[in-house]
PDB file of C-alpha atoms in Angstrom:
ATOM      1  CA  MET J  14     152.117 133.415-207.805  1.00 49.00           C
ATOM      2  CA  SER J  15     151.421 131.721-204.474  1.00 50.00           C
ATOM      3  CA  HIS J  16     154.149 130.864-201.950  1.00 47.00           C
ATOM      4  CA  TYR J  17     152.897 127.277-202.224  1.00 46.00           C
ATOM      5  CA  ASP J  18     153.938 127.178-205.874  1.00 48.00           C
ATOM      6  CA  LYS J  19     157.567 127.681-204.807  1.00 48.00           C
ATOM      7  CA  ILE J  20     158.192 125.215-201.968  1.00 43.00           C
ATOM      8  CA  GLN J  21     156.940 121.987-200.500  1.00 45.00           C
ATOM      9  CA  PRO J  22     156.123 121.407-196.837  1.00 42.00           C
ATOM     10  CA  PRO J  23     158.975 119.971-194.759  1.00 41.00           C
ATOM     11  CA  ALA J  24     159.242 116.193-194.978  1.00 41.00           C
ATOM     12  CA  LEU J  25     160.008 113.258-192.642  1.00 38.00           C
ATOM     13  CA  SER J  26     161.780 109.691-192.502  1.00 36.00           C
ATOM     14  CA  MET J  27     161.295 106.460-190.581  1.00 38.00           C
ATOM     15  CA  SER J  28     164.789 104.919-190.160  1.00 37.00           C
ATOM     16  CA  PRO J  29     165.494 104.101-186.491  1.00 36.00           C
ATOM     17  CA  LEU J  30     168.300 105.757-184.549  1.00 36.00           C
ATOM     18  CA  SER J  31     170.166 103.536-182.106  1.00 34.00           C
ATOM     19  CA  SER J  32     169.987 105.532-178.841  1.00 41.00           C
ATOM     20  CA  TYR J  33     166.505 106.984-179.252  1.00 49.00           C
ATOM     21  CA  SER J  34     163.687 106.628-176.747  1.00 59.00           C
ATOM     22  CA  GLN J  35     160.110 107.198-177.861  1.00 82.00           C
ATOM     23  CA  SER J  36     158.927 110.777-177.634  1.00 88.00           C
ATOM     24  CA  PRO J  37     155.363 111.982-176.995  1.00 91.00           C
ATOM     25  CA  ILE J  38     155.201 113.368-180.552  1.00 95.00           C
ATOM     26  CA  ASP J  39     156.065 110.057-182.212  1.00 95.00           C
ATOM     27  CA  GLY J  40     153.221 108.897-184.404  1.00 95.00           C
ATOM     28  CA  THR J  41     151.379 109.602-187.624  1.00 96.00           C
ATOM     29  CA  TRP J  42     149.931 113.091-188.021  1.00 97.00           C
ATOM     30  CA  GLN J  43     147.379 114.279-190.603  1.00 98.00           C
ATOM     31  CA  LEU J  44     147.698 117.927-191.566  1.00 98.00           C
ATOM     32  CA  ILE J  45     144.476 119.819-190.797  1.00 98.00           C
ATOM     33  CA  ARG J  46     145.596 123.427-191.325  1.00 98.00           C
ATOM     34  CA  ALA J  47     148.736 125.213-192.486  1.00 98.00           C
ATOM     35  CA  GLU J  48     150.022 128.575-193.584  1.00 97.00           C
ATOM     36  CA  LEU J  49     153.232 129.813-195.168  1.00 96.00           C
ATOM     37  CA  ASP J  50     154.263 133.436-194.660  1.00 94.00           C
ATOM     38  CA  GLY J  51     150.691 134.345-193.702  1.00 94.00           C
ATOM     39  CA  GLU J  52     149.061 132.558-196.657  1.00 96.00           C
ATOM     40  CA  ALA J  53     146.714 129.635-195.944  1.00 97.00           C
ATOM     41  CA  ALA J  54     147.627 126.317-197.553  1.00 97.00           C
ATOM     42  CA  PRO J  55     145.378 125.106-200.364  1.00 97.00           C
ATOM     43  CA  GLU J  56     142.865 122.418-199.365  1.00 96.00           C
ATOM     44  CA  LEU J  57     144.651 119.874-201.599  1.00 95.00           C
ATOM     45  CA  VAL J  58     147.900 120.345-199.648  1.00 95.00           C
ATOM     46  CA  VAL J  59     146.087 120.024-196.327  1.00 97.00           C
ATOM     47  CA  THR J  60     144.099 116.884-197.148  1.00 96.00           C
ATOM     48  CA  GLN J  61     147.001 115.049-198.809  1.00 97.00           C
ATOM     49  CA  THR J  62     149.850 115.720-196.327  1.00 97.00           C
ATOM     50  CA  VAL J  63     150.811 113.297-193.564  1.00 97.00           C
ATOM     51  CA  LEU J  64     153.758 113.640-191.185  1.00 97.00           C
ATOM     52  CA  ALA J  65     155.256 110.575-189.503  1.00 97.00           C
ATOM     53  CA  LEU J  66     157.633 110.841-186.548  1.00 97.00           C
ATOM     54  CA  ALA J  67     159.272 107.731-185.114  1.00 95.00           C
ATOM     55  CA  ALA J  68     162.554 106.754-183.475  1.00 92.00           C
ATOM     56  CA  GLY J  69     164.202 110.096-184.224  1.00 95.00           C
ATOM     57  CA  ALA J  70     163.238 110.021-187.893  1.00 97.00           C
ATOM     58  CA  TYR J  71     160.651 111.954-189.855  1.00 97.00           C
ATOM     59  CA  GLU J  72     158.834 111.417-193.120  1.00 97.00           C
ATOM     60  CA  VAL J  73     156.379 113.633-194.984  1.00 97.00           C
ATOM     61  CA  ARG J  74     154.007 111.996-197.434  1.00 97.00           C
ATOM     62  CA  PHE J  75     151.942 113.811-200.009  1.00 96.00           C
ATOM     63  CA  ALA J  76     149.179 111.784-201.687  1.00 95.00           C
ATOM     64  CA  GLY J  77     150.753 108.632-200.236  1.00 94.00           C
ATOM     65  CA  GLU J  78     154.216 109.252-201.740  1.00 96.00           C
ATOM     66  CA  ILE J  79     157.271 110.180-199.676  1.00 95.00           C
ATOM     67  CA  ALA J  80     157.968 113.864-200.323  1.00 96.00           C
ATOM     68  CA  ASP J  81     160.685 114.513-197.716  1.00 97.00           C
ATOM     69  CA  ARG J  82     162.543 112.646-194.989  1.00 97.00           C
ATOM     70  CA  GLY J  83     165.309 112.915-192.461  1.00 98.00           C
ATOM     71  CA  SER J  84     165.997 112.789-188.754  1.00 98.00           C
ATOM     72  CA  PHE J  85     164.847 114.951-185.874  1.00 97.00           C
ATOM     73  CA  GLU J  86     166.039 115.843-182.423  1.00 95.00           C
ATOM     74  CA  LEU J  87     164.002 117.218-179.561  1.00 93.00           C
ATOM     75  CA  CYS J  88     165.572 120.054-177.594  1.00 86.00           C
ATOM     76  CA  GLU J  89     164.588 119.758-173.966  1.00 72.00           C
ATOM     77  CA  THR J  90     166.659 122.680-172.631  1.00 64.00           C
ATOM     78  CA  THR J  91     164.590 125.582-173.957  1.00 62.00           C
ATOM     79  CA  GLU J  92     161.603 127.337-172.417  1.00 79.00           C
ATOM     80  CA  VAL J  93     159.438 126.250-175.354  1.00 86.00           C
ATOM     81  CA  ASN J  94     159.342 122.775-176.837  1.00 93.00           C
ATOM     82  CA  SER J  95     161.638 122.739-179.824  1.00 95.00           C
ATOM     83  CA  ILE J  96     162.664 120.272-182.481  1.00 96.00           C
ATOM     84  CA  ILE J  97     165.281 120.396-185.202  1.00 97.00           C
ATOM     85  CA  LEU J  98     164.680 118.568-188.476  1.00 97.00           C
ATOM     86  CA  HIS J  99     167.719 117.388-190.440  1.00 98.00           C
ATOM     87  CA  GLY J 100     166.685 116.651-194.032  1.00 97.00           C
ATOM     88  CA  THR J 101     168.355 113.741-195.826  1.00 97.00           C
ATOM     89  CA  ASP J 102     166.102 113.196-198.874  1.00 97.00           C
ATOM     90  CA  GLY J 103     163.799 115.467-200.834  1.00 95.00           C
ATOM     91  CA  PRO J 104     163.671 119.252-201.032  1.00 95.00           C
ATOM     92  CA  ASN J 105     165.132 119.680-197.533  1.00 95.00           C
ATOM     93  CA  ALA J 106     168.144 117.368-198.027  1.00 97.00           C
ATOM     94  CA  GLY J 107     171.186 118.865-196.329  1.00 97.00           C
ATOM     95  CA  ARG J 108     169.140 121.437-194.398  1.00 97.00           C
ATOM     96  CA  SER J 109     168.526 121.797-190.675  1.00 97.00           C
ATOM     97  CA  ILE J 110     165.155 123.361-189.870  1.00 98.00           C
ATOM     98  CA  PRO J 111     164.587 124.615-186.316  1.00 97.00           C
ATOM     99  CA  CYS J 112     160.991 124.446-185.107  1.00 97.00           C
ATOM    100  CA  ILE J 113     158.875 125.006-182.041  1.00 96.00           C
ATOM    101  CA  TYR J 114     156.000 122.685-181.232  1.00 96.00           C
ATOM    102  CA  GLN J 115     153.041 122.302-178.932  1.00 94.00           C
ATOM    103  CA  LEU J 116     151.312 119.002-178.187  1.00 94.00           C
ATOM    104  CA  ALA J 117     147.785 119.133-176.761  1.00 94.00           C
ATOM    105  CA  GLY J 118     145.926 115.838-176.685  1.00 91.00           C
ATOM    106  CA  GLY J 119     145.651 114.551-180.246  1.00 95.00           C
ATOM    107  CA  ARG J 120     146.791 117.849-181.809  1.00 97.00           C
ATOM    108  CA  LEU J 121     150.336 118.836-182.727  1.00 97.00           C
ATOM    109  CA  ARG J 122     151.209 122.390-183.735  1.00 97.00           C
ATOM    110  CA  ILE J 123     154.609 123.035-185.334  1.00 98.00           C
ATOM    111  CA  CYS J 124     156.095 126.298-186.543  1.00 98.00           C
ATOM    112  CA  TYR J 125     159.011 125.637-188.917  1.00 98.00           C
ATOM    113  CA  GLY J 126     161.839 128.173-189.349  1.00 97.00           C
ATOM    114  CA  LEU J 127     162.474 127.607-193.053  1.00 96.00           C
ATOM    115  CA  ASP J 128     165.168 130.301-193.053  1.00 96.00           C
ATOM    116  CA  GLY J 129     167.217 128.381-190.456  1.00 96.00           C
ATOM    117  CA  VAL J 130     166.191 130.694-187.599  1.00 95.00           C
ATOM    118  CA  ALA J 131     164.144 129.208-184.759  1.00 94.00           C
ATOM    119  CA  PRO J 132     160.644 130.712-184.524  1.00 95.00           C
ATOM    120  CA  THR J 133     159.684 132.414-181.273  1.00 93.00           C
ATOM    121  CA  GLN J 134     155.910 132.243-181.726  1.00 94.00           C
ATOM    122  CA  PHE J 135     153.243 130.205-183.498  1.00 96.00           C
ATOM    123  CA  ALA J 136     152.517 132.753-186.221  1.00 95.00           C
ATOM    124  CA  THR J 137     153.543 133.607-189.770  1.00 96.00           C
ATOM    125  CA  SER J 138     153.525 136.762-191.854  1.00 94.00           C
ATOM    126  CA  THR J 139     154.788 137.872-195.257  1.00 93.00           C
ATOM    127  CA  GLY J 140     158.538 137.540-195.693  1.00 90.00           C
ATOM    128  CA  GLN J 141     159.201 135.535-192.503  1.00 91.00           C
ATOM    129  CA  GLN J 142     159.899 132.168-194.135  1.00 95.00           C
ATOM    130  CA  ARG J 143     157.771 130.441-191.496  1.00 97.00           C
ATOM    131  CA  TYR J 144     155.528 127.436-192.046  1.00 97.00           C
ATOM    132  CA  LEU J 145     152.874 126.899-189.370  1.00 98.00           C
ATOM    133  CA  ALA J 146     151.164 123.516-189.403  1.00 98.00           C
ATOM    134  CA  ILE J 147     148.495 121.955-187.224  1.00 98.00           C
ATOM    135  CA  TYR J 148     148.171 118.176-187.279  1.00 98.00           C
ATOM    136  CA  ARG J 149     145.689 115.652-185.883  1.00 98.00           C
ATOM    137  CA  ARG J 150     147.023 112.310-184.597  1.00 97.00           C
ATOM    138  CA  ASP J 151     146.083 109.579-187.059  1.00 91.00           C
ATOM    139  CA  GLU J 152     145.964 105.990-185.844  1.00 81.00           C
ATOM    140  CA  THR J 153     145.761 104.657-189.425  1.00 69.00           C
ATOM    141  CA  PRO J 154     149.057 102.988-190.461  1.00 56.00           C
ATOM    142  CA  LEU J 155     150.921 104.473-193.438  1.00 50.00           C
TER     143      LEU J 155
END
């Protein structure tokens, strides 16, 4: 049984937060590559997953349907760029997922700590409970 049979990728929501200023990662992001615990994501997962980040909220869509949503906060005080997702709806409701991210041009790389522990590198291996995703900025509206 594949790891992808057990869980869904983290999801995101679009409700505005009152004191939020736009971040450089706000936008719509098409998944182009992902792996969970060292296992590459199936092509269907990759081609059908879109992440939206806006006004401190996140939303993950799979095949056009909202799969997960919540809020996010950027952590500016660490040596690496980090973000914490706070799930409100979907499989991550009630969870806080620490992540590290790297933004380079139109590419966004995020490593999710699905076990609640912040990742220290952009890599996954068996048993780590890490989800590494690479997204391409998508200018197409949801």
